[in-house]
């Protein structure tokens, strides 16, 4: 049975490997196992956020804007700005700013609530729906290319493991649950 450290030796070094080696040199008494996982998740997330999402960029959208449009598309119903903030793990202020830009582009429609003037309901316009439907397959293809370096079947394994971690964290730390 191989250990995590033996498995790591079989793959090319990454930034976290270097950090772990440094910690092990100065603090050999500390278990760096959690850092090896959390550090890699954080580093992957940072790199993915920095990566240029070609299909989105071509459409003039940021990933955060596409997340709002995609949320409206996949739920198939009107949502409030608060709903969108919760669904996309964004701040209310960030959602408000993005929605303003998407409305100006004619991708999102806003309807006031008849009972409470402070509440607005948002939906995709026909143009917004068409854009999401056009970009989604292109974006998924792009993301598949990003993950193509994982050997056969390992992407499913990684997805399962990350799903287990996410479910556990959402249970302990809060957040949306399906």
mmCIF file of N, CA and C in Angstrom, residues 23-123:
data_model
loop_
_atom_site.group_PDB
_atom_site.id
_atom_site.type_symbol
_atom_site.label_atom_id
_atom_site.label_comp_id
_atom_site.label_asym_id
_atom_site.label_seq_id
_atom_site.Cartn_x
_atom_site.Cartn_y
_atom_site.Cartn_z
ATOM 1 N N UNK A 23 8.352 22.961 4.803
ATOM 2 C CA UNK A 23 7.800 22.798 6.146
ATOM 3 C C UNK A 23 8.363 21.551 6.815
ATOM 4 N N UNK A 24 8.504 20.478 6.074
ATOM 5 C CA UNK A 24 9.034 19.244 6.649
ATOM 6 C C UNK A 24 10.490 19.417 7.088
ATOM 7 N N UNK A 25 11.221 20.276 6.392
ATOM 8 C CA UNK A 25 12.620 20.524 6.758
ATOM 9 C C UNK A 25 12.719 21.300 8.075
ATOM 10 N N UNK A 26 11.832 22.281 8.257
ATOM 11 C CA UNK A 26 11.926 23.107 9.462
ATOM 12 C C UNK A 26 11.041 22.604 10.599
ATOM 13 N N UNK A 27 10.006 21.823 10.269
ATOM 14 C CA UNK A 27 9.106 21.274 11.283
ATOM 15 C C UNK A 27 8.754 19.829 10.942
ATOM 16 N N UNK A 28 9.729 18.911 11.051
ATOM 17 C CA UNK A 28 9.461 17.514 10.702
ATOM 18 C C UNK A 28 8.441 16.853 11.637
ATOM 19 N N UNK A 29 8.143 17.491 12.737
ATOM 20 C CA UNK A 29 7.194 16.938 13.702
ATOM 21 C C UNK A 29 5.732 17.227 13.350
ATOM 22 N N UNK A 30 5.499 18.025 12.314
ATOM 23 C CA UNK A 30 4.146 18.448 11.949
ATOM 24 C C UNK A 30 3.665 17.646 10.734
ATOM 25 N N UNK A 31 2.434 17.141 10.816
ATOM 26 C CA UNK A 31 1.830 16.415 9.704
ATOM 27 C C UNK A 31 1.318 17.407 8.665
ATOM 28 N N UNK A 32 1.922 17.388 7.487
ATOM 29 C CA UNK A 32 1.536 18.326 6.423
ATOM 30 C C UNK A 32 0.462 17.761 5.495
ATOM 31 N N UNK A 33 -0.087 16.606 5.827
ATOM 32 C CA UNK A 33 -1.108 15.990 4.982
ATOM 33 C C UNK A 33 -2.264 16.908 4.633
ATOM 34 N N UNK A 34 -2.877 17.586 5.615
ATOM 35 C CA UNK A 34 -3.977 18.498 5.276
ATOM 36 C C UNK A 34 -3.543 19.618 4.325
ATOM 37 N N UNK A 35 -2.331 20.129 4.523
ATOM 38 C CA UNK A 35 -1.820 21.191 3.661
ATOM 39 C C UNK A 35 -1.672 20.684 2.225
ATOM 40 N N UNK A 36 -1.311 19.418 2.075
ATOM 41 C CA UNK A 36 -1.120 18.855 0.740
ATOM 42 C C UNK A 36 -2.440 18.824 -0.025
ATOM 43 N N UNK A 37 -3.544 18.657 0.658
ATOM 44 C CA UNK A 37 -4.852 18.625 -0.002
ATOM 45 C C UNK A 37 -5.423 20.036 -0.145
ATOM 46 N N UNK A 38 -5.569 20.731 0.973
ATOM 47 C CA UNK A 38 -6.160 22.076 0.941
ATOM 48 C C UNK A 38 -5.314 23.021 0.099
ATOM 49 N N UNK A 39 -4.005 22.933 0.241
ATOM 50 C CA UNK A 39 -3.106 23.783 -0.541
ATOM 51 C C UNK A 39 -3.287 23.561 -2.036
ATOM 52 N N UNK A 40 -3.429 22.305 -2.438
ATOM 53 C CA UNK A 40 -3.622 22.013 -3.861
ATOM 54 C C UNK A 40 -4.996 22.477 -4.347
ATOM 55 N N UNK A 41 -6.008 22.293 -3.531
ATOM 56 C CA UNK A 41 -7.340 22.776 -3.925
ATOM 57 C C UNK A 41 -7.304 24.284 -4.109
ATOM 58 N N UNK A 42 -6.705 24.994 -3.148
ATOM 59 C CA UNK A 42 -6.629 26.451 -3.241
ATOM 60 C C UNK A 42 -5.808 26.903 -4.443
ATOM 61 N N UNK A 43 -4.711 26.233 -4.698
ATOM 62 C CA UNK A 43 -3.851 26.588 -5.837
ATOM 63 C C UNK A 43 -4.579 26.322 -7.158
ATOM 64 N N UNK A 44 -5.255 25.175 -7.269
ATOM 65 C CA UNK A 44 -6.036 24.881 -8.477
ATOM 66 C C UNK A 44 -7.113 25.943 -8.685
ATOM 67 N N UNK A 45 -7.814 26.297 -7.617
ATOM 68 C CA UNK A 45 -8.870 27.306 -7.723
ATOM 69 C C UNK A 45 -8.298 28.641 -8.191
ATOM 70 N N UNK A 46 -7.161 29.035 -7.639
ATOM 71 C CA UNK A 46 -6.540 30.301 -8.035
ATOM 72 C C UNK A 46 -6.130 30.269 -9.508
ATOM 73 N N UNK A 47 -5.525 29.178 -9.936
ATOM 74 C CA UNK A 47 -5.105 29.075 -11.336
ATOM 75 C C UNK A 47 -6.304 29.045 -12.285
ATOM 76 N N UNK A 48 -7.351 28.346 -11.897
ATOM 77 C CA UNK A 48 -8.544 28.306 -12.746
ATOM 78 C C UNK A 48 -9.211 29.669 -12.834
ATOM 79 N N UNK A 49 -9.175 30.425 -11.744
ATOM 80 C CA UNK A 49 -9.757 31.765 -11.767
ATOM 81 C C UNK A 49 -8.938 32.707 -12.640
ATOM 82 N N UNK A 50 -7.631 32.487 -12.691
ATOM 83 C CA UNK A 50 -6.765 33.323 -13.522
ATOM 84 C C UNK A 50 -6.820 32.935 -14.995
ATOM 85 N N UNK A 51 -7.153 31.670 -15.252
ATOM 86 C CA UNK A 51 -7.163 31.179 -16.629
ATOM 87 C C UNK A 51 -8.169 31.954 -17.464
ATOM 88 N N UNK A 52 -7.833 32.103 -18.692
ATOM 89 C CA UNK A 52 -8.752 32.780 -19.595
ATOM 90 C C UNK A 52 -9.759 31.769 -20.105
ATOM 91 N N UNK A 53 -11.023 32.009 -19.814
ATOM 92 C CA UNK A 53 -12.098 31.162 -20.316
ATOM 93 C C UNK A 53 -12.443 31.671 -21.708
ATOM 94 N N UNK A 54 -11.814 31.083 -22.708
ATOM 95 C CA UNK A 54 -11.932 31.585 -24.078
ATOM 96 C C UNK A 54 -13.376 31.779 -24.549
ATOM 97 N N UNK A 55 -14.266 30.796 -24.392
ATOM 98 C CA UNK A 55 -15.639 31.026 -24.862
ATOM 99 C C UNK A 55 -16.329 32.196 -24.165
ATOM 100 N N UNK A 56 -16.087 32.338 -22.876
ATOM 101 C CA UNK A 56 -16.704 33.443 -22.136
ATOM 102 C C UNK A 56 -16.105 34.775 -22.566
ATOM 103 N N UNK A 57 -14.791 34.802 -22.687
ATOM 104 C CA UNK A 57 -14.111 36.027 -23.098
ATOM 105 C C UNK A 57 -14.591 36.468 -24.481
ATOM 106 N N UNK A 58 -14.747 35.496 -25.387
ATOM 107 C CA UNK A 58 -15.216 35.795 -26.734
ATOM 108 C C UNK A 58 -16.610 36.428 -26.695
ATOM 109 N N UNK A 59 -17.446 35.989 -25.775
ATOM 110 C CA UNK A 59 -18.802 36.529 -25.629
ATOM 111 C C UNK A 59 -18.830 37.811 -24.806
ATOM 112 N N UNK A 60 -17.664 38.236 -24.315
ATOM 113 C CA UNK A 60 -17.604 39.456 -23.517
ATOM 114 C C UNK A 60 -18.130 39.289 -22.110
ATOM 115 N N UNK A 61 -18.047 38.061 -21.584
ATOM 116 C CA UNK A 61 -18.539 37.780 -20.235
ATOM 117 C C UNK A 61 -17.403 37.344 -19.321
ATOM 118 N N UNK A 62 -17.536 37.663 -18.058
ATOM 119 C CA UNK A 62 -16.655 37.090 -17.046
ATOM 120 C C UNK A 62 -17.293 35.797 -16.560
ATOM 121 N N UNK A 63 -16.523 34.973 -15.882
ATOM 122 C CA UNK A 63 -17.080 33.740 -15.320
ATOM 123 C C UNK A 63 -18.187 34.080 -14.314
ATOM 124 N N UNK A 64 -17.996 35.124 -13.527
ATOM 125 C CA UNK A 64 -19.004 35.509 -12.529
ATOM 126 C C UNK A 64 -20.315 35.930 -13.208
ATOM 127 N N UNK A 65 -20.215 36.659 -14.314
ATOM 128 C CA UNK A 65 -21.424 37.055 -15.043
ATOM 129 C C UNK A 65 -22.108 35.820 -15.642
ATOM 130 N N UNK A 66 -21.301 34.919 -16.199
ATOM 131 C CA UNK A 66 -21.870 33.704 -16.776
ATOM 132 C C UNK A 66 -22.536 32.849 -15.699
ATOM 133 N N UNK A 67 -21.958 32.846 -14.500
ATOM 134 C CA UNK A 67 -22.574 32.101 -13.390
ATOM 135 C C UNK A 67 -23.977 32.637 -13.091
ATOM 136 N N UNK A 68 -24.136 33.961 -13.119
ATOM 137 C CA UNK A 68 -25.465 34.544 -12.883
ATOM 138 C C UNK A 68 -26.432 34.145 -14.000
ATOM 139 N N UNK A 69 -25.979 34.290 -15.243
ATOM 140 C CA UNK A 69 -26.835 33.923 -16.371
ATOM 141 C C UNK A 69 -27.172 32.430 -16.326
ATOM 142 N N UNK A 70 -26.164 31.623 -16.050
ATOM 143 C CA UNK A 70 -26.365 30.177 -15.980
ATOM 144 C C UNK A 70 -27.325 29.784 -14.866
ATOM 145 N N UNK A 71 -27.257 30.484 -13.758
ATOM 146 C CA UNK A 71 -28.161 30.195 -12.643
ATOM 147 C C UNK A 71 -29.604 30.498 -13.038
ATOM 148 N N UNK A 72 -29.803 31.619 -13.696
ATOM 149 C CA UNK A 72 -31.150 31.947 -14.164
ATOM 150 C C UNK A 72 -31.632 30.916 -15.191
ATOM 151 N N UNK A 73 -30.731 30.430 -16.021
ATOM 152 C CA UNK A 73 -31.116 29.458 -17.055
ATOM 153 C C UNK A 73 -31.426 28.093 -16.447
ATOM 154 N N UNK A 74 -30.568 27.618 -15.558
ATOM 155 C CA UNK A 74 -30.742 26.256 -15.048
ATOM 156 C C UNK A 74 -31.901 26.133 -14.062
ATOM 157 N N UNK A 75 -32.212 27.225 -13.354
ATOM 158 C CA UNK A 75 -33.342 27.155 -12.424
ATOM 159 C C UNK A 75 -34.666 27.296 -13.162
ATOM 160 N N UNK A 76 -34.641 27.989 -14.296
ATOM 161 C CA UNK A 76 -35.846 28.115 -15.109
ATOM 162 C C UNK A 76 -36.945 28.948 -14.490
ATOM 163 N N UNK A 77 -36.591 29.801 -13.542
ATOM 164 C CA UNK A 77 -37.609 30.645 -12.905
ATOM 165 C C UNK A 77 -36.986 31.988 -12.547
ATOM 166 N N UNK A 78 -37.826 32.927 -12.206
ATOM 167 C CA UNK A 78 -37.329 34.225 -11.769
ATOM 168 C C UNK A 78 -36.641 34.067 -10.414
ATOM 169 N N UNK A 79 -35.596 34.833 -10.223
ATOM 170 C CA UNK A 79 -34.885 34.843 -8.948
ATOM 171 C C UNK A 79 -34.697 36.279 -8.496
ATOM 172 N N UNK A 80 -34.589 36.458 -7.194
ATOM 173 C CA UNK A 80 -34.264 37.777 -6.657
ATOM 174 C C UNK A 80 -32.744 37.923 -6.636
ATOM 175 N N UNK A 81 -32.237 39.138 -6.501
ATOM 176 C CA UNK A 81 -30.786 39.301 -6.359
ATOM 177 C C UNK A 81 -30.229 38.503 -5.175
ATOM 178 N N UNK A 82 -30.990 38.420 -4.091
ATOM 179 C CA UNK A 82 -30.555 37.634 -2.935
ATOM 180 C C UNK A 82 -30.438 36.151 -3.264
ATOM 181 N N UNK A 83 -31.420 35.645 -4.022
ATOM 182 C CA UNK A 83 -31.360 34.252 -4.467
ATOM 183 C C UNK A 83 -30.086 34.014 -5.278
ATOM 184 N N UNK A 84 -29.812 34.932 -6.188
ATOM 185 C CA UNK A 84 -28.617 34.791 -7.039
ATOM 186 C C UNK A 84 -27.333 34.852 -6.224
ATOM 187 N N UNK A 85 -27.304 35.705 -5.231
ATOM 188 C CA UNK A 85 -26.119 35.795 -4.375
ATOM 189 C C UNK A 85 -25.874 34.468 -3.661
ATOM 190 N N UNK A 86 -26.935 33.889 -3.121
ATOM 191 C CA UNK A 86 -26.786 32.593 -2.427
ATOM 192 C C UNK A 86 -26.389 31.483 -3.391
ATOM 193 N N UNK A 87 -27.009 31.444 -4.547
ATOM 194 C CA UNK A 87 -26.740 30.380 -5.522
ATOM 195 C C UNK A 87 -25.316 30.448 -6.082
ATOM 196 N N UNK A 88 -24.768 31.656 -6.187
ATOM 197 C CA UNK A 88 -23.449 31.821 -6.814
ATOM 198 C C UNK A 88 -22.344 32.107 -5.802
ATOM 199 N N UNK A 89 -22.648 32.037 -4.520
ATOM 200 C CA UNK A 89 -21.659 32.307 -3.461
ATOM 201 C C UNK A 89 -21.022 33.687 -3.641
ATOM 202 N N UNK A 90 -21.820 34.674 -4.011
ATOM 203 C CA UNK A 90 -21.332 36.034 -4.253
ATOM 204 C C UNK A 90 -21.933 36.987 -3.240
ATOM 205 N N UNK A 91 -21.299 38.126 -3.082
ATOM 206 C CA UNK A 91 -21.861 39.150 -2.207
ATOM 207 C C UNK A 91 -23.015 39.840 -2.931
ATOM 208 N N UNK A 92 -23.904 40.402 -2.158
ATOM 209 C CA UNK A 92 -25.023 41.139 -2.738
ATOM 210 C C UNK A 92 -24.555 42.293 -3.603
ATOM 211 N N UNK A 93 -23.521 42.994 -3.147
ATOM 212 C CA UNK A 93 -23.003 44.133 -3.909
ATOM 213 C C UNK A 93 -22.437 43.673 -5.251
ATOM 214 N N UNK A 94 -21.718 42.556 -5.251
ATOM 215 C CA UNK A 94 -21.138 42.044 -6.495
ATOM 216 C C UNK A 94 -22.236 41.634 -7.473
ATOM 217 N N UNK A 95 -23.281 40.989 -6.951
ATOM 218 C CA UNK A 95 -24.394 40.575 -7.801
ATOM 219 C C UNK A 95 -25.085 41.795 -8.391
ATOM 220 N N UNK A 96 -25.323 42.812 -7.576
ATOM 221 C CA UNK A 96 -25.972 44.033 -8.050
ATOM 222 C C UNK A 96 -25.185 44.671 -9.186
ATOM 223 N N UNK A 97 -23.877 44.757 -9.026
ATOM 224 C CA UNK A 97 -23.014 45.351 -10.056
ATOM 225 C C UNK A 97 -23.065 44.529 -11.349
ATOM 226 N N UNK A 98 -22.959 43.224 -11.224
ATOM 227 C CA UNK A 98 -22.983 42.357 -12.414
ATOM 228 C C UNK A 98 -24.342 42.410 -13.104
ATOM 229 N N UNK A 99 -25.418 42.416 -12.316
ATOM 230 C CA UNK A 99 -26.760 42.461 -12.899
ATOM 231 C C UNK A 99 -26.980 43.746 -13.677
ATOM 232 N N UNK A 100 -26.459 44.833 -13.167
ATOM 233 C CA UNK A 100 -26.596 46.123 -13.869
ATOM 234 C C UNK A 100 -25.957 46.026 -15.252
ATOM 235 N N UNK A 101 -24.762 45.446 -15.319
ATOM 236 C CA UNK A 101 -24.069 45.306 -16.600
ATOM 237 C C UNK A 101 -24.821 44.361 -17.535
ATOM 238 N N UNK A 102 -25.348 43.271 -16.987
ATOM 239 C CA UNK A 102 -26.078 42.303 -17.809
ATOM 240 C C UNK A 102 -27.405 42.883 -18.302
ATOM 241 N N UNK A 103 -28.035 43.703 -17.486
ATOM 242 C CA UNK A 103 -29.271 44.382 -17.912
ATOM 243 C C UNK A 103 -28.975 45.358 -19.033
ATOM 244 N N UNK A 104 -27.887 46.127 -18.890
ATOM 245 C CA UNK A 104 -27.511 47.094 -19.917
ATOM 246 C C UNK A 104 -27.234 46.411 -21.253
ATOM 247 N N UNK A 105 -26.768 45.174 -21.208
ATOM 248 C CA UNK A 105 -26.509 44.415 -22.439
ATOM 249 C C UNK A 105 -27.768 43.729 -22.959
ATOM 250 N N UNK A 106 -28.873 43.836 -22.229
ATOM 251 C CA UNK A 106 -30.125 43.246 -22.678
ATOM 252 C C UNK A 106 -30.211 41.747 -22.461
ATOM 253 N N UNK A 107 -29.420 41.227 -21.503
ATOM 254 C CA UNK A 107 -29.393 39.786 -21.250
ATOM 255 C C UNK A 107 -30.292 39.379 -20.082
ATOM 256 N N UNK A 108 -30.586 40.326 -19.201
ATOM 257 C CA UNK A 108 -31.391 40.065 -18.008
ATOM 258 C C UNK A 108 -32.498 41.107 -17.923
ATOM 259 N N UNK A 109 -33.692 40.653 -17.559
ATOM 260 C CA UNK A 109 -34.830 41.554 -17.348
ATOM 261 C C UNK A 109 -35.152 41.593 -15.861
ATOM 262 N N UNK A 110 -35.563 42.770 -15.404
ATOM 263 C CA UNK A 110 -35.917 42.970 -13.997
ATOM 264 C C UNK A 110 -37.385 43.362 -13.923
ATOM 265 N N UNK A 111 -38.105 42.716 -13.012
ATOM 266 C CA UNK A 111 -39.513 43.011 -12.792
ATOM 267 C C UNK A 111 -39.703 43.306 -11.313
ATOM 268 N N UNK A 112 -40.365 44.407 -11.018
ATOM 269 C CA UNK A 112 -40.635 44.758 -9.631
ATOM 270 C C UNK A 112 -41.695 43.858 -9.030
ATOM 271 N N UNK A 113 -41.610 43.683 -7.729
ATOM 272 C CA UNK A 113 -42.596 42.885 -7.003
ATOM 273 C C UNK A 113 -43.825 43.751 -6.760
ATOM 274 N N UNK A 114 -44.990 43.200 -7.007
ATOM 275 C CA UNK A 114 -46.224 43.981 -6.844
ATOM 276 C C UNK A 114 -46.552 44.237 -5.380
ATOM 277 N N UNK A 115 -46.060 43.380 -4.475
ATOM 278 C CA UNK A 115 -46.373 43.534 -3.046
ATOM 279 C C UNK A 115 -45.288 44.290 -2.282
ATOM 280 N N UNK A 116 -44.047 44.198 -2.752
ATOM 281 C CA UNK A 116 -42.938 44.829 -2.033
ATOM 282 C C UNK A 116 -42.029 45.507 -3.050
ATOM 283 N N UNK A 117 -42.068 46.813 -3.095
ATOM 284 C CA UNK A 117 -41.323 47.578 -4.096
ATOM 285 C C UNK A 117 -39.810 47.447 -3.943
ATOM 286 N N UNK A 118 -39.353 46.981 -2.787
ATOM 287 C CA UNK A 118 -37.912 46.821 -2.576
ATOM 288 C C UNK A 118 -37.372 45.560 -3.251
ATOM 289 N N UNK A 119 -38.267 44.659 -3.626
ATOM 290 C CA UNK A 119 -37.874 43.371 -4.192
ATOM 291 C C UNK A 119 -37.996 43.415 -5.710
ATOM 292 N N UNK A 120 -37.008 42.842 -6.375
ATOM 293 C CA UNK A 120 -37.107 42.703 -7.823
ATOM 294 C C UNK A 120 -36.900 41.241 -8.196
ATOM 295 N N UNK A 121 -37.506 40.870 -9.293
ATOM 296 C CA UNK A 121 -37.425 39.507 -9.802
ATOM 297 C C UNK A 121 -36.692 39.557 -11.135
ATOM 298 N N UNK A 122 -35.737 38.668 -11.307
ATOM 299 C CA UNK A 122 -34.884 38.685 -12.482
ATOM 300 C C UNK A 122 -35.100 37.442 -13.322
ATOM 301 N N UNK A 123 -34.999 37.633 -14.624
ATOM 302 C CA UNK A 123 -35.107 36.509 -15.549
ATOM 303 C C UNK A 123 -34.221 36.800 -16.753
#
